[in-house]
């Protein structure tokens, strides 16, 4: 298992520590580089800028995404580490080139679930092998001596700061299944559905919504298999029960659209069609159970 110690903006850390979010976006302006050093469920750790050579927190890595700044803000808001989108833009311009002067620059987002922020008394000094010329970060294998010491220090701090009485367990490091927040759900669904509406195939990102099949307010989880990427109008009709997808991935359009609104020709064109734009991974495809719930509890066909 790997740990990645990332050089972290001090103000970003300070702000997020003050609001204690359930997820964070560790963003990188102007970056088109794929982040391949961590698998989903491994830890990304926050190391403040020199001379504060300490590891001060971290989070569980979920995935990387490349999205326009406006959509990144819509997805995460203050979880980007700033109070307003204007401050977000200003902070980004500090670390980037001319790209951020464009209308809506692309942001590389490293999405982290279950973040933790240590009190200063529990900050961890960087390993001895850390070099002052490291700009972005360094990977540590938990099979190595330094990596194992660092992992155990993180676990010990988590126990101390959660006020648990038991001693930390120093077993073999294991991947953690990330618990997605709203932002992670939105980005995860967008990427899983190849940035296209599951029903219409629309690719214009600003009009696409990550939709819960079973609403979060009714105990529907922020899991990719409880999500569909839908064009805004399709999303509205899906939530109100005029459109559904059965457990064979066939689109059904309610006759009530015409009865209630005297139209709907565009939508009836999708009736009976199978959605072909589904996630590649079986665990991310729409759950039959959630689809059945929507058919039985929301659809008014």
PDB file of C-alpha atoms in Angstrom:
ATOM      1  CA  UNK A   1       0.000   0.000   0.000  1.00  0.00           C
ATOM      2  CA  UNK A   2       1.243   3.502  -0.868  1.00  0.00           C
ATOM      3  CA  UNK A   3       1.009   6.819   0.951  1.00  0.00           C
ATOM      4  CA  UNK A   4       1.498  10.057  -0.965  1.00  0.00           C
ATOM      5  CA  UNK A   5       2.774  13.052   0.989  1.00  0.00           C
ATOM      6  CA  UNK A   6       1.657  16.122  -0.966  1.00  0.00           C
ATOM      7  CA  UNK A   7       2.990  19.659  -0.530  1.00  0.00           C
ATOM      8  CA  UNK A   8      -0.055  21.614   0.608  1.00  0.00           C
ATOM      9  CA  UNK A   9      -1.049  25.270   0.587  1.00  0.00           C
ATOM     10  CA  UNK A  10      -1.094  26.441   4.198  1.00  0.00           C
ATOM     11  CA  UNK A  11      -4.198  28.608   3.792  1.00  0.00           C
ATOM     12  CA  UNK A  12      -6.051  25.773   2.034  1.00  0.00           C
ATOM     13  CA  UNK A  13      -5.353  23.507   5.004  1.00  0.00           C
ATOM     14  CA  UNK A  14      -6.228  26.163   7.583  1.00  0.00           C
ATOM     15  CA  UNK A  15      -9.582  26.965   5.983  1.00  0.00           C
ATOM     16  CA  UNK A  16     -10.647  23.350   5.546  1.00  0.00           C
ATOM     17  CA  UNK A  17      -9.630  22.522   9.110  1.00  0.00           C
ATOM     18  CA  UNK A  18     -11.916  25.322  10.275  1.00  0.00           C
ATOM     19  CA  UNK A  19     -14.998  23.926   8.480  1.00  0.00           C
ATOM     20  CA  UNK A  20     -14.274  20.160   8.893  1.00  0.00           C
ATOM     21  CA  UNK A  21     -15.871  18.955   5.619  1.00  0.00           C
ATOM     22  CA  UNK A  22     -16.792  15.358   4.807  1.00  0.00           C
ATOM     23  CA  UNK A  23     -14.701  15.484   1.607  1.00  0.00           C
ATOM     24  CA  UNK A  24     -12.166  17.824  -0.002  1.00  0.00           C
ATOM     25  CA  UNK A  25     -10.812  18.649  -3.417  1.00  0.00           C
ATOM     26  CA  UNK A  26      -7.020  18.720  -3.519  1.00  0.00           C
ATOM     27  CA  UNK A  27      -6.833  20.714  -6.748  1.00  0.00           C
ATOM     28  CA  UNK A  28      -3.952  21.393  -9.104  1.00  0.00           C
ATOM     29  CA  UNK A  29      -4.175  24.210 -11.683  1.00  0.00           C
ATOM     30  CA  UNK A  30      -2.807  23.808 -15.204  1.00  0.00           C
ATOM     31  CA  UNK A  31      -2.080  20.141 -14.653  1.00  0.00           C
ATOM     32  CA  UNK A  32      -2.832  17.600 -17.352  1.00  0.00           C
ATOM     33  CA  UNK A  33      -0.691  14.958 -15.678  1.00  0.00           C
ATOM     34  CA  UNK A  34      -2.473  11.801 -14.633  1.00  0.00           C
ATOM     35  CA  UNK A  35      -2.125  10.999 -10.953  1.00  0.00           C
ATOM     36  CA  UNK A  36      -1.188   7.322 -10.942  1.00  0.00           C
ATOM     37  CA  UNK A  37       0.689   6.967  -7.649  1.00  0.00           C
ATOM     38  CA  UNK A  38      -2.339   6.032  -5.520  1.00  0.00           C
ATOM     39  CA  UNK A  39      -5.101   3.503  -5.907  1.00  0.00           C
ATOM     40  CA  UNK A  40      -8.603   4.268  -4.702  1.00  0.00           C
ATOM     41  CA  UNK A  41      -8.646   3.754  -0.941  1.00  0.00           C
ATOM     42  CA  UNK A  42      -5.013   4.735  -0.295  1.00  0.00           C
ATOM     43  CA  UNK A  43      -4.045   7.837   1.683  1.00  0.00           C
ATOM     44  CA  UNK A  44      -2.965  11.248   0.423  1.00  0.00           C
ATOM     45  CA  UNK A  45      -1.299  13.199   3.246  1.00  0.00           C
ATOM     46  CA  UNK A  46      -0.965  16.976   3.641  1.00  0.00           C
ATOM     47  CA  UNK A  47       2.518  18.424   4.193  1.00  0.00           C
ATOM     48  CA  UNK A  48       2.693  22.187   4.733  1.00  0.00           C
ATOM     49  CA  UNK A  49       5.092  24.426   2.837  1.00  0.00           C
ATOM     50  CA  UNK A  50       8.567  24.874   4.286  1.00  0.00           C
ATOM     51  CA  UNK A  51       9.618  25.850   6.921  1.00  0.00           C
ATOM     52  CA  UNK A  52       6.599  23.994   8.366  1.00  0.00           C
ATOM     53  CA  UNK A  53       7.956  20.567   7.509  1.00  0.00           C
ATOM     54  CA  UNK A  54       5.132  18.609   9.062  1.00  0.00           C
ATOM     55  CA  UNK A  55       2.395  16.258   7.931  1.00  0.00           C
ATOM     56  CA  UNK A  56      -0.801  17.790   9.242  1.00  0.00           C
ATOM     57  CA  UNK A  57      -3.650  15.659   7.903  1.00  0.00           C
ATOM     58  CA  UNK A  58      -4.872  13.751   4.877  1.00  0.00           C
ATOM     59  CA  UNK A  59      -7.739  11.906   3.238  1.00  0.00           C
ATOM     60  CA  UNK A  60      -8.741   8.754   1.403  1.00  0.00           C
ATOM     61  CA  UNK A  61      -8.063   9.016  -2.326  1.00  0.00           C
ATOM     62  CA  UNK A  62     -11.168   8.524  -4.490  1.00  0.00           C
ATOM     63  CA  UNK A  63     -10.251   9.543  -8.033  1.00  0.00           C
ATOM     64  CA  UNK A  64      -8.826  12.264 -10.258  1.00  0.00           C
ATOM     65  CA  UNK A  65     -10.973  14.369 -12.564  1.00  0.00           C
ATOM     66  CA  UNK A  66     -10.329  17.165 -15.060  1.00  0.00           C
ATOM     67  CA  UNK A  67     -13.220  19.624 -15.147  1.00  0.00           C
ATOM     68  CA  UNK A  68     -13.795  23.338 -15.827  1.00  0.00           C
ATOM     69  CA  UNK A  69     -13.356  25.608 -12.828  1.00  0.00           C
ATOM     70  CA  UNK A  70     -17.068  26.524 -12.772  1.00  0.00           C
ATOM     71  CA  UNK A  71     -18.163  22.888 -12.528  1.00  0.00           C
ATOM     72  CA  UNK A  72     -15.449  22.151  -9.978  1.00  0.00           C
ATOM     73  CA  UNK A  73     -16.837  24.920  -7.792  1.00  0.00           C
ATOM     74  CA  UNK A  74     -20.426  23.742  -8.336  1.00  0.00           C
ATOM     75  CA  UNK A  75     -19.431  20.260  -7.203  1.00  0.00           C
ATOM     76  CA  UNK A  76     -17.355  21.127  -4.134  1.00  0.00           C
ATOM     77  CA  UNK A  77     -17.912  24.773  -3.201  1.00  0.00           C
ATOM     78  CA  UNK A  78     -16.034  25.603   0.014  1.00  0.00           C
ATOM     79  CA  UNK A  79     -14.583  22.093   0.027  1.00  0.00           C
ATOM     80  CA  UNK A  80     -12.132  23.470  -2.555  1.00  0.00           C
ATOM     81  CA  UNK A  81     -10.549  25.304   0.360  1.00  0.00           C
ATOM     82  CA  UNK A  82     -11.921  28.826  -0.181  1.00  0.00           C
ATOM     83  CA  UNK A  83     -15.051  30.664   0.915  1.00  0.00           C
ATOM     84  CA  UNK A  84     -16.029  32.018  -2.517  1.00  0.00           C
ATOM     85  CA  UNK A  85     -15.480  31.166  -6.174  1.00  0.00           C
ATOM     86  CA  UNK A  86     -13.682  34.494  -6.630  1.00  0.00           C
ATOM     87  CA  UNK A  87     -11.200  33.533  -3.923  1.00  0.00           C
ATOM     88  CA  UNK A  88     -10.862  30.116  -5.570  1.00  0.00           C
ATOM     89  CA  UNK A  89      -9.922  31.789  -8.865  1.00  0.00           C
ATOM     90  CA  UNK A  90      -7.458  34.110  -7.150  1.00  0.00           C
ATOM     91  CA  UNK A  91      -5.824  31.242  -5.268  1.00  0.00           C
ATOM     92  CA  UNK A  92      -5.521  29.246  -8.464  1.00  0.00           C
ATOM     93  CA  UNK A  93      -3.934  32.113 -10.390  1.00  0.00           C
ATOM     94  CA  UNK A  94      -1.262  32.287  -7.698  1.00  0.00           C
ATOM     95  CA  UNK A  95      -0.083  28.785  -8.584  1.00  0.00           C
ATOM     96  CA  UNK A  96      -0.690  28.701 -12.330  1.00  0.00           C
ATOM     97  CA  UNK A  97       0.258  30.152 -15.680  1.00  0.00           C
ATOM     98  CA  UNK A  98      -1.822  32.027 -18.225  1.00  0.00           C
ATOM     99  CA  UNK A  99      -4.358  29.178 -18.434  1.00  0.00           C
ATOM    100  CA  UNK A 100      -6.345  30.508 -15.493  1.00  0.00           C
ATOM    101  CA  UNK A 101      -6.934  33.756 -17.358  1.00  0.00           C
ATOM    102  CA  UNK A 102      -9.159  31.857 -19.778  1.00  0.00           C
ATOM    103  CA  UNK A 103     -12.926  32.029 -19.353  1.00  0.00           C
ATOM    104  CA  UNK A 104     -13.274  28.694 -17.587  1.00  0.00           C
ATOM    105  CA  UNK A 105      -9.911  26.951 -17.089  1.00  0.00           C
ATOM    106  CA  UNK A 106      -9.661  23.216 -16.520  1.00  0.00           C
ATOM    107  CA  UNK A 107      -8.814  22.102 -12.997  1.00  0.00           C
ATOM    108  CA  UNK A 108      -7.187  18.822 -12.035  1.00  0.00           C
ATOM    109  CA  UNK A 109      -9.056  17.568  -8.982  1.00  0.00           C
ATOM    110  CA  UNK A 110      -7.829  14.897  -6.600  1.00  0.00           C
ATOM    111  CA  UNK A 111     -10.980  13.969  -4.695  1.00  0.00           C
ATOM    112  CA  UNK A 112     -10.471  12.870  -1.106  1.00  0.00           C
ATOM    113  CA  UNK A 113     -13.059  11.305   1.194  1.00  0.00           C
ATOM    114  CA  UNK A 114     -13.075  11.231   5.003  1.00  0.00           C
ATOM    115  CA  UNK A 115     -10.441  13.969   5.413  1.00  0.00           C
ATOM    116  CA  UNK A 116      -8.692  14.489   8.739  1.00  0.00           C
ATOM    117  CA  UNK A 117      -6.904  17.559  10.092  1.00  0.00           C
ATOM    118  CA  UNK A 118      -4.528  17.202  13.035  1.00  0.00           C
ATOM    119  CA  UNK A 119      -4.161  19.650  15.875  1.00  0.00           C
ATOM    120  CA  UNK A 120      -0.758  21.341  15.830  1.00  0.00           C
ATOM    121  CA  UNK A 121       0.383  19.372  18.883  1.00  0.00           C
ATOM    122  CA  UNK A 122      -0.032  16.188  16.825  1.00  0.00           C
ATOM    123  CA  UNK A 123       1.689  17.291  13.616  1.00  0.00           C
ATOM    124  CA  UNK A 124       4.083  14.645  12.334  1.00  0.00           C
ATOM    125  CA  UNK A 125       7.627  15.606  11.201  1.00  0.00           C
ATOM    126  CA  UNK A 126       8.349  14.569   7.621  1.00  0.00           C
ATOM    127  CA  UNK A 127      10.459  11.398   7.179  1.00  0.00           C
ATOM    128  CA  UNK A 128      14.222  11.898   7.122  1.00  0.00           C
ATOM    129  CA  UNK A 129      14.359  11.083   3.411  1.00  0.00           C
ATOM    130  CA  UNK A 130      12.200  14.112   2.580  1.00  0.00           C
ATOM    131  CA  UNK A 131      14.176  16.569   0.448  1.00  0.00           C
ATOM    132  CA  UNK A 132      13.784  20.332   0.506  1.00  0.00           C
ATOM    133  CA  UNK A 133      13.643  20.461  -3.299  1.00  0.00           C
ATOM    134  CA  UNK A 134      10.451  18.359  -3.529  1.00  0.00           C
ATOM    135  CA  UNK A 135       7.810  20.517  -5.209  1.00  0.00           C
ATOM    136  CA  UNK A 136       4.692  18.347  -5.436  1.00  0.00           C
ATOM    137  CA  UNK A 137       5.131  15.379  -3.145  1.00  0.00           C
ATOM    138  CA  UNK A 138       6.654  11.978  -2.508  1.00  0.00           C
ATOM    139  CA  UNK A 139       5.347   8.415  -2.349  1.00  0.00           C
ATOM    140  CA  UNK A 140       6.066   6.096   0.589  1.00  0.00           C
ATOM    141  CA  UNK A 141       5.446   2.354   0.461  1.00  0.00           C
ATOM    142  CA  UNK A 142       4.070   1.027   3.738  1.00  0.00           C
ATOM    143  CA  UNK A 143       6.281  -2.042   3.242  1.00  0.00           C
ATOM    144  CA  UNK A 144       9.312   0.201   3.726  1.00  0.00           C
ATOM    145  CA  UNK A 145      10.633   1.210   7.148  1.00  0.00           C
ATOM    146  CA  UNK A 146       9.780   4.910   6.750  1.00  0.00           C
ATOM    147  CA  UNK A 147       6.413   4.163   5.183  1.00  0.00           C
ATOM    148  CA  UNK A 148       5.402   1.826   7.989  1.00  0.00           C
ATOM    149  CA  UNK A 149       6.477   4.315  10.681  1.00  0.00           C
ATOM    150  CA  UNK A 150       4.529   7.077   8.941  1.00  0.00           C
ATOM    151  CA  UNK A 151       1.400   4.928   8.551  1.00  0.00           C
ATOM    152  CA  UNK A 152       1.493   3.937  12.225  1.00  0.00           C
ATOM    153  CA  UNK A 153       1.921   7.587  13.260  1.00  0.00           C
ATOM    154  CA  UNK A 154      -1.164   8.525  11.244  1.00  0.00           C
ATOM    155  CA  UNK A 155      -3.199   5.738  12.842  1.00  0.00           C
ATOM    156  CA  UNK A 156      -2.042   6.743  16.324  1.00  0.00           C
ATOM    157  CA  UNK A 157      -3.033  10.361  15.751  1.00  0.00           C
ATOM    158  CA  UNK A 158      -6.460   9.353  14.457  1.00  0.00           C
ATOM    159  CA  UNK A 159      -7.074   7.389  17.637  1.00  0.00           C
ATOM    160  CA  UNK A 160      -5.842  10.217  19.876  1.00  0.00           C
ATOM    161  CA  UNK A 161      -7.914  12.905  18.155  1.00  0.00           C
ATOM    162  CA  UNK A 162     -11.079  10.817  18.083  1.00  0.00           C
ATOM    163  CA  UNK A 163     -10.777  10.432  21.876  1.00  0.00           C
ATOM    164  CA  UNK A 164     -10.794   6.658  21.637  1.00  0.00           C
ATOM    165  CA  UNK A 165      -9.410   4.791  24.603  1.00  0.00           C
ATOM    166  CA  UNK A 166      -8.094   1.752  22.774  1.00  0.00           C
ATOM    167  CA  UNK A 167      -4.561   1.565  21.400  1.00  0.00           C
ATOM    168  CA  UNK A 168      -4.113   1.880  17.626  1.00  0.00           C
ATOM    169  CA  UNK A 169      -3.865  -1.369  15.738  1.00  0.00           C
ATOM    170  CA  UNK A 170      -0.613  -1.796  13.906  1.00  0.00           C
ATOM    171  CA  UNK A 171      -1.772  -4.548  11.546  1.00  0.00           C
ATOM    172  CA  UNK A 172      -1.138  -4.671   7.819  1.00  0.00           C
ATOM    173  CA  UNK A 173      -2.221  -1.441   6.088  1.00  0.00           C
ATOM    174  CA  UNK A 174      -5.389  -1.967   4.055  1.00  0.00           C
ATOM    175  CA  UNK A 175      -7.254  -0.027   1.413  1.00  0.00           C
ATOM    176  CA  UNK A 176     -10.222   1.920   2.755  1.00  0.00           C
ATOM    177  CA  UNK A 177     -13.464   1.992   0.790  1.00  0.00           C
ATOM    178  CA  UNK A 178     -14.138   5.720   0.361  1.00  0.00           C
ATOM    179  CA  UNK A 179     -17.442   7.116   1.600  1.00  0.00           C
ATOM    180  CA  UNK A 180     -18.400   9.614  -1.070  1.00  0.00           C
ATOM    181  CA  UNK A 181     -19.800  13.028  -0.293  1.00  0.00           C
ATOM    182  CA  UNK A 182     -22.055  15.019  -2.634  1.00  0.00           C
ATOM    183  CA  UNK A 183     -19.135  16.397  -4.651  1.00  0.00           C
ATOM    184  CA  UNK A 184     -17.420  13.038  -4.999  1.00  0.00           C
ATOM    185  CA  UNK A 185     -20.738  11.499  -6.047  1.00  0.00           C
ATOM    186  CA  UNK A 186     -21.303  14.168  -8.678  1.00  0.00           C
ATOM    187  CA  UNK A 187     -17.845  13.868 -10.194  1.00  0.00           C
ATOM    188  CA  UNK A 188     -17.821  10.081  -9.919  1.00  0.00           C
ATOM    189  CA  UNK A 189     -21.135   9.744 -11.770  1.00  0.00           C
ATOM    190  CA  UNK A 190     -20.021  12.256 -14.415  1.00  0.00           C
ATOM    191  CA  UNK A 191     -16.857  10.290 -15.127  1.00  0.00           C
ATOM    192  CA  UNK A 192     -18.507   6.853 -14.879  1.00  0.00           C
ATOM    193  CA  UNK A 193     -21.055   7.824 -17.552  1.00  0.00           C
ATOM    194  CA  UNK A 194     -18.318   9.114 -19.865  1.00  0.00           C
ATOM    195  CA  UNK A 195     -19.623  12.698 -19.490  1.00  0.00           C
ATOM    196  CA  UNK A 196     -22.763  11.878 -21.487  1.00  0.00           C
ATOM    197  CA  UNK A 197     -26.429  11.740 -20.538  1.00  0.00           C
ATOM    198  CA  UNK A 198     -27.409   8.118 -19.946  1.00  0.00           C
ATOM    199  CA  UNK A 199     -30.648   8.538 -21.941  1.00  0.00           C
ATOM    200  CA  UNK A 200     -30.048  11.214 -24.603  1.00  0.00           C
ATOM    201  CA  UNK A 201     -26.286  11.011 -25.084  1.00  0.00           C
ATOM    202  CA  UNK A 202     -25.974  14.802 -24.543  1.00  0.00           C
ATOM    203  CA  UNK A 203     -22.338  15.818 -23.926  1.00  0.00           C
ATOM    204  CA  UNK A 204     -22.669  19.502 -22.925  1.00  0.00           C
ATOM    205  CA  UNK A 205     -21.339  19.338 -19.365  1.00  0.00           C
ATOM    206  CA  UNK A 206     -23.077  22.426 -17.899  1.00  0.00           C
ATOM    207  CA  UNK A 207     -26.516  20.904 -18.602  1.00  0.00           C
ATOM    208  CA  UNK A 208     -25.744  17.454 -17.171  1.00  0.00           C
ATOM    209  CA  UNK A 209     -26.707  16.511 -13.611  1.00  0.00           C
ATOM    210  CA  UNK A 210     -25.565  13.607 -11.464  1.00  0.00           C
ATOM    211  CA  UNK A 211     -28.929  12.244 -10.334  1.00  0.00           C
ATOM    212  CA  UNK A 212     -29.688   9.909  -7.445  1.00  0.00           C
ATOM    213  CA  UNK A 213     -31.943   7.013  -8.389  1.00  0.00           C
ATOM    214  CA  UNK A 214     -33.097   6.766  -4.779  1.00  0.00           C
ATOM    215  CA  UNK A 215     -32.874  10.294  -3.324  1.00  0.00           C
ATOM    216  CA  UNK A 216     -30.298  11.001  -0.647  1.00  0.00           C
ATOM    217  CA  UNK A 217     -33.051  12.554   1.478  1.00  0.00           C
ATOM    218  CA  UNK A 218     -34.765   9.142   1.481  1.00  0.00           C
ATOM    219  CA  UNK A 219     -31.650   7.225   2.520  1.00  0.00           C
ATOM    220  CA  UNK A 220     -30.288   6.776  -0.977  1.00  0.00           C
ATOM    221  CA  UNK A 221     -26.477   6.627  -0.710  1.00  0.00           C
ATOM    222  CA  UNK A 222     -23.884   8.737  -2.500  1.00  0.00           C
ATOM    223  CA  UNK A 223     -22.742   5.639  -4.420  1.00  0.00           C
ATOM    224  CA  UNK A 224     -22.094   5.499  -8.147  1.00  0.00           C
ATOM    225  CA  UNK A 225     -24.521   2.579  -8.592  1.00  0.00           C
ATOM    226  CA  UNK A 226     -27.266   4.836  -7.178  1.00  0.00           C
ATOM    227  CA  UNK A 227     -26.540   7.456  -9.820  1.00  0.00           C
ATOM    228  CA  UNK A 228     -27.397   8.401 -13.389  1.00  0.00           C
ATOM    229  CA  UNK A 229     -25.962  11.242 -15.450  1.00  0.00           C
ATOM    230  CA  UNK A 230     -28.951  13.020 -16.970  1.00  0.00           C
ATOM    231  CA  UNK A 231     -29.643  16.161 -18.963  1.00  0.00           C
ATOM    232  CA  UNK A 232     -31.331  18.749 -16.756  1.00  0.00           C
ATOM    233  CA  UNK A 233     -34.839  18.373 -18.195  1.00  0.00           C
ATOM    234  CA  UNK A 234     -34.591  14.566 -18.149  1.00  0.00           C
ATOM    235  CA  UNK A 235     -33.359  14.775 -14.544  1.00  0.00           C
ATOM    236  CA  UNK A 236     -36.390  16.861 -13.533  1.00  0.00           C
ATOM    237  CA  UNK A 237     -38.826  14.451 -15.184  1.00  0.00           C
ATOM    238  CA  UNK A 238     -37.016  11.457 -13.645  1.00  0.00           C
ATOM    239  CA  UNK A 239     -37.239  12.957 -10.145  1.00  0.00           C
ATOM    240  CA  UNK A 240     -40.944  13.765 -10.615  1.00  0.00           C
ATOM    241  CA  UNK A 241     -41.762  10.278 -11.864  1.00  0.00           C
ATOM    242  CA  UNK A 242     -42.493  10.990 -15.524  1.00  0.00           C
ATOM    243  CA  UNK A 243     -39.455   8.990 -16.670  1.00  0.00           C
ATOM    244  CA  UNK A 244     -37.883   5.859 -15.286  1.00  0.00           C
ATOM    245  CA  UNK A 245     -35.485   3.095 -16.277  1.00  0.00           C
ATOM    246  CA  UNK A 246     -36.487  -0.476 -15.536  1.00  0.00           C
ATOM    247  CA  UNK A 247     -34.119  -3.112 -14.174  1.00  0.00           C
ATOM    248  CA  UNK A 248     -33.260  -4.186 -17.716  1.00  0.00           C
ATOM    249  CA  UNK A 249     -32.031  -0.649 -18.467  1.00  0.00           C
ATOM    250  CA  UNK A 250     -35.026   0.112 -20.706  1.00  0.00           C
ATOM    251  CA  UNK A 251     -36.352   3.686 -20.684  1.00  0.00           C
ATOM    252  CA  UNK A 252     -40.036   4.128 -19.867  1.00  0.00           C
ATOM    253  CA  UNK A 253     -41.873   7.417 -20.442  1.00  0.00           C
ATOM    254  CA  UNK A 254     -45.135   8.015 -18.581  1.00  0.00           C
ATOM    255  CA  UNK A 255     -48.316   8.804 -20.529  1.00  0.00           C
ATOM    256  CA  UNK A 256     -48.903  11.457 -17.880  1.00  0.00           C
ATOM    257  CA  UNK A 257     -46.522  13.891 -19.628  1.00  0.00           C
ATOM    258  CA  UNK A 258     -49.039  14.332 -22.455  1.00  0.00           C
ATOM    259  CA  UNK A 259     -52.023  14.180 -20.117  1.00  0.00           C
ATOM    260  CA  UNK A 260     -50.597  16.798 -17.755  1.00  0.00           C
ATOM    261  CA  UNK A 261     -48.841  19.091 -20.228  1.00  0.00           C
ATOM    262  CA  UNK A 262     -50.351  18.347 -23.663  1.00  0.00           C
ATOM    263  CA  UNK A 263     -46.985  17.561 -25.211  1.00  0.00           C
ATOM    264  CA  UNK A 264     -43.893  15.421 -24.702  1.00  0.00           C
ATOM    265  CA  UNK A 265     -43.220  14.234 -28.243  1.00  0.00           C
ATOM    266  CA  UNK A 266     -39.451  14.632 -27.792  1.00  0.00           C
ATOM    267  CA  UNK A 267     -39.480  12.456 -24.681  1.00  0.00           C
ATOM    268  CA  UNK A 268     -41.681   9.696 -26.080  1.00  0.00           C
ATOM    269  CA  UNK A 269     -39.004   9.132 -28.725  1.00  0.00           C
ATOM    270  CA  UNK A 270     -36.882   7.516 -25.987  1.00  0.00           C
ATOM    271  CA  UNK A 271     -39.615   5.146 -24.756  1.00  0.00           C
ATOM    272  CA  UNK A 272     -38.597   1.506 -25.017  1.00  0.00           C
ATOM    273  CA  UNK A 273     -34.976   2.261 -25.831  1.00  0.00           C
ATOM    274  CA  UNK A 274     -32.180   0.602 -23.918  1.00  0.00           C
ATOM    275  CA  UNK A 275     -29.548   2.869 -22.421  1.00  0.00           C
ATOM    276  CA  UNK A 276     -26.185   1.945 -23.898  1.00  0.00           C
ATOM    277  CA  UNK A 277     -24.129   4.598 -22.129  1.00  0.00           C
ATOM    278  CA  UNK A 278     -23.512   2.839 -18.816  1.00  0.00           C
ATOM    279  CA  UNK A 279     -20.405   2.699 -16.610  1.00  0.00           C
ATOM    280  CA  UNK A 280     -17.634   0.323 -17.601  1.00  0.00           C
ATOM    281  CA  UNK A 281     -17.289  -1.296 -14.180  1.00  0.00           C
ATOM    282  CA  UNK A 282     -19.969  -3.650 -12.931  1.00  0.00           C
ATOM    283  CA  UNK A 283     -19.962  -2.168  -9.412  1.00  0.00           C
ATOM    284  CA  UNK A 284     -20.722   1.301 -10.858  1.00  0.00           C
ATOM    285  CA  UNK A 285     -23.627   0.281 -13.113  1.00  0.00           C
ATOM    286  CA  UNK A 286     -27.102   1.288 -11.904  1.00  0.00           C
ATOM    287  CA  UNK A 287     -28.256  -1.048  -9.155  1.00  0.00           C
ATOM    288  CA  UNK A 288     -31.288  -3.194  -9.992  1.00  0.00           C
ATOM    289  CA  UNK A 289     -32.522  -2.659  -6.457  1.00  0.00           C
ATOM    290  CA  UNK A 290     -32.434   1.139  -6.725  1.00  0.00           C
ATOM    291  CA  UNK A 291     -34.089   1.047 -10.171  1.00  0.00           C
ATOM    292  CA  UNK A 292     -36.866  -1.170  -8.807  1.00  0.00           C
ATOM    293  CA  UNK A 293     -37.319   1.267  -5.905  1.00  0.00           C
ATOM    294  CA  UNK A 294     -37.725   4.168  -8.357  1.00  0.00           C
ATOM    295  CA  UNK A 295     -40.206   2.201 -10.484  1.00  0.00           C
ATOM    296  CA  UNK A 296     -42.319   1.266  -7.481  1.00  0.00           C
ATOM    297  CA  UNK A 297     -42.144   4.498  -5.477  1.00  0.00           C
ATOM    298  CA  UNK A 298     -41.634   7.391  -7.916  1.00  0.00           C
ATOM    299  CA  UNK A 299     -42.700   6.463 -11.456  1.00  0.00           C
ATOM    300  CA  UNK A 300     -46.283   7.486 -12.259  1.00  0.00           C
ATOM    301  CA  UNK A 301     -46.685   5.496 -15.485  1.00  0.00           C
TER     302      UNK A 301
END
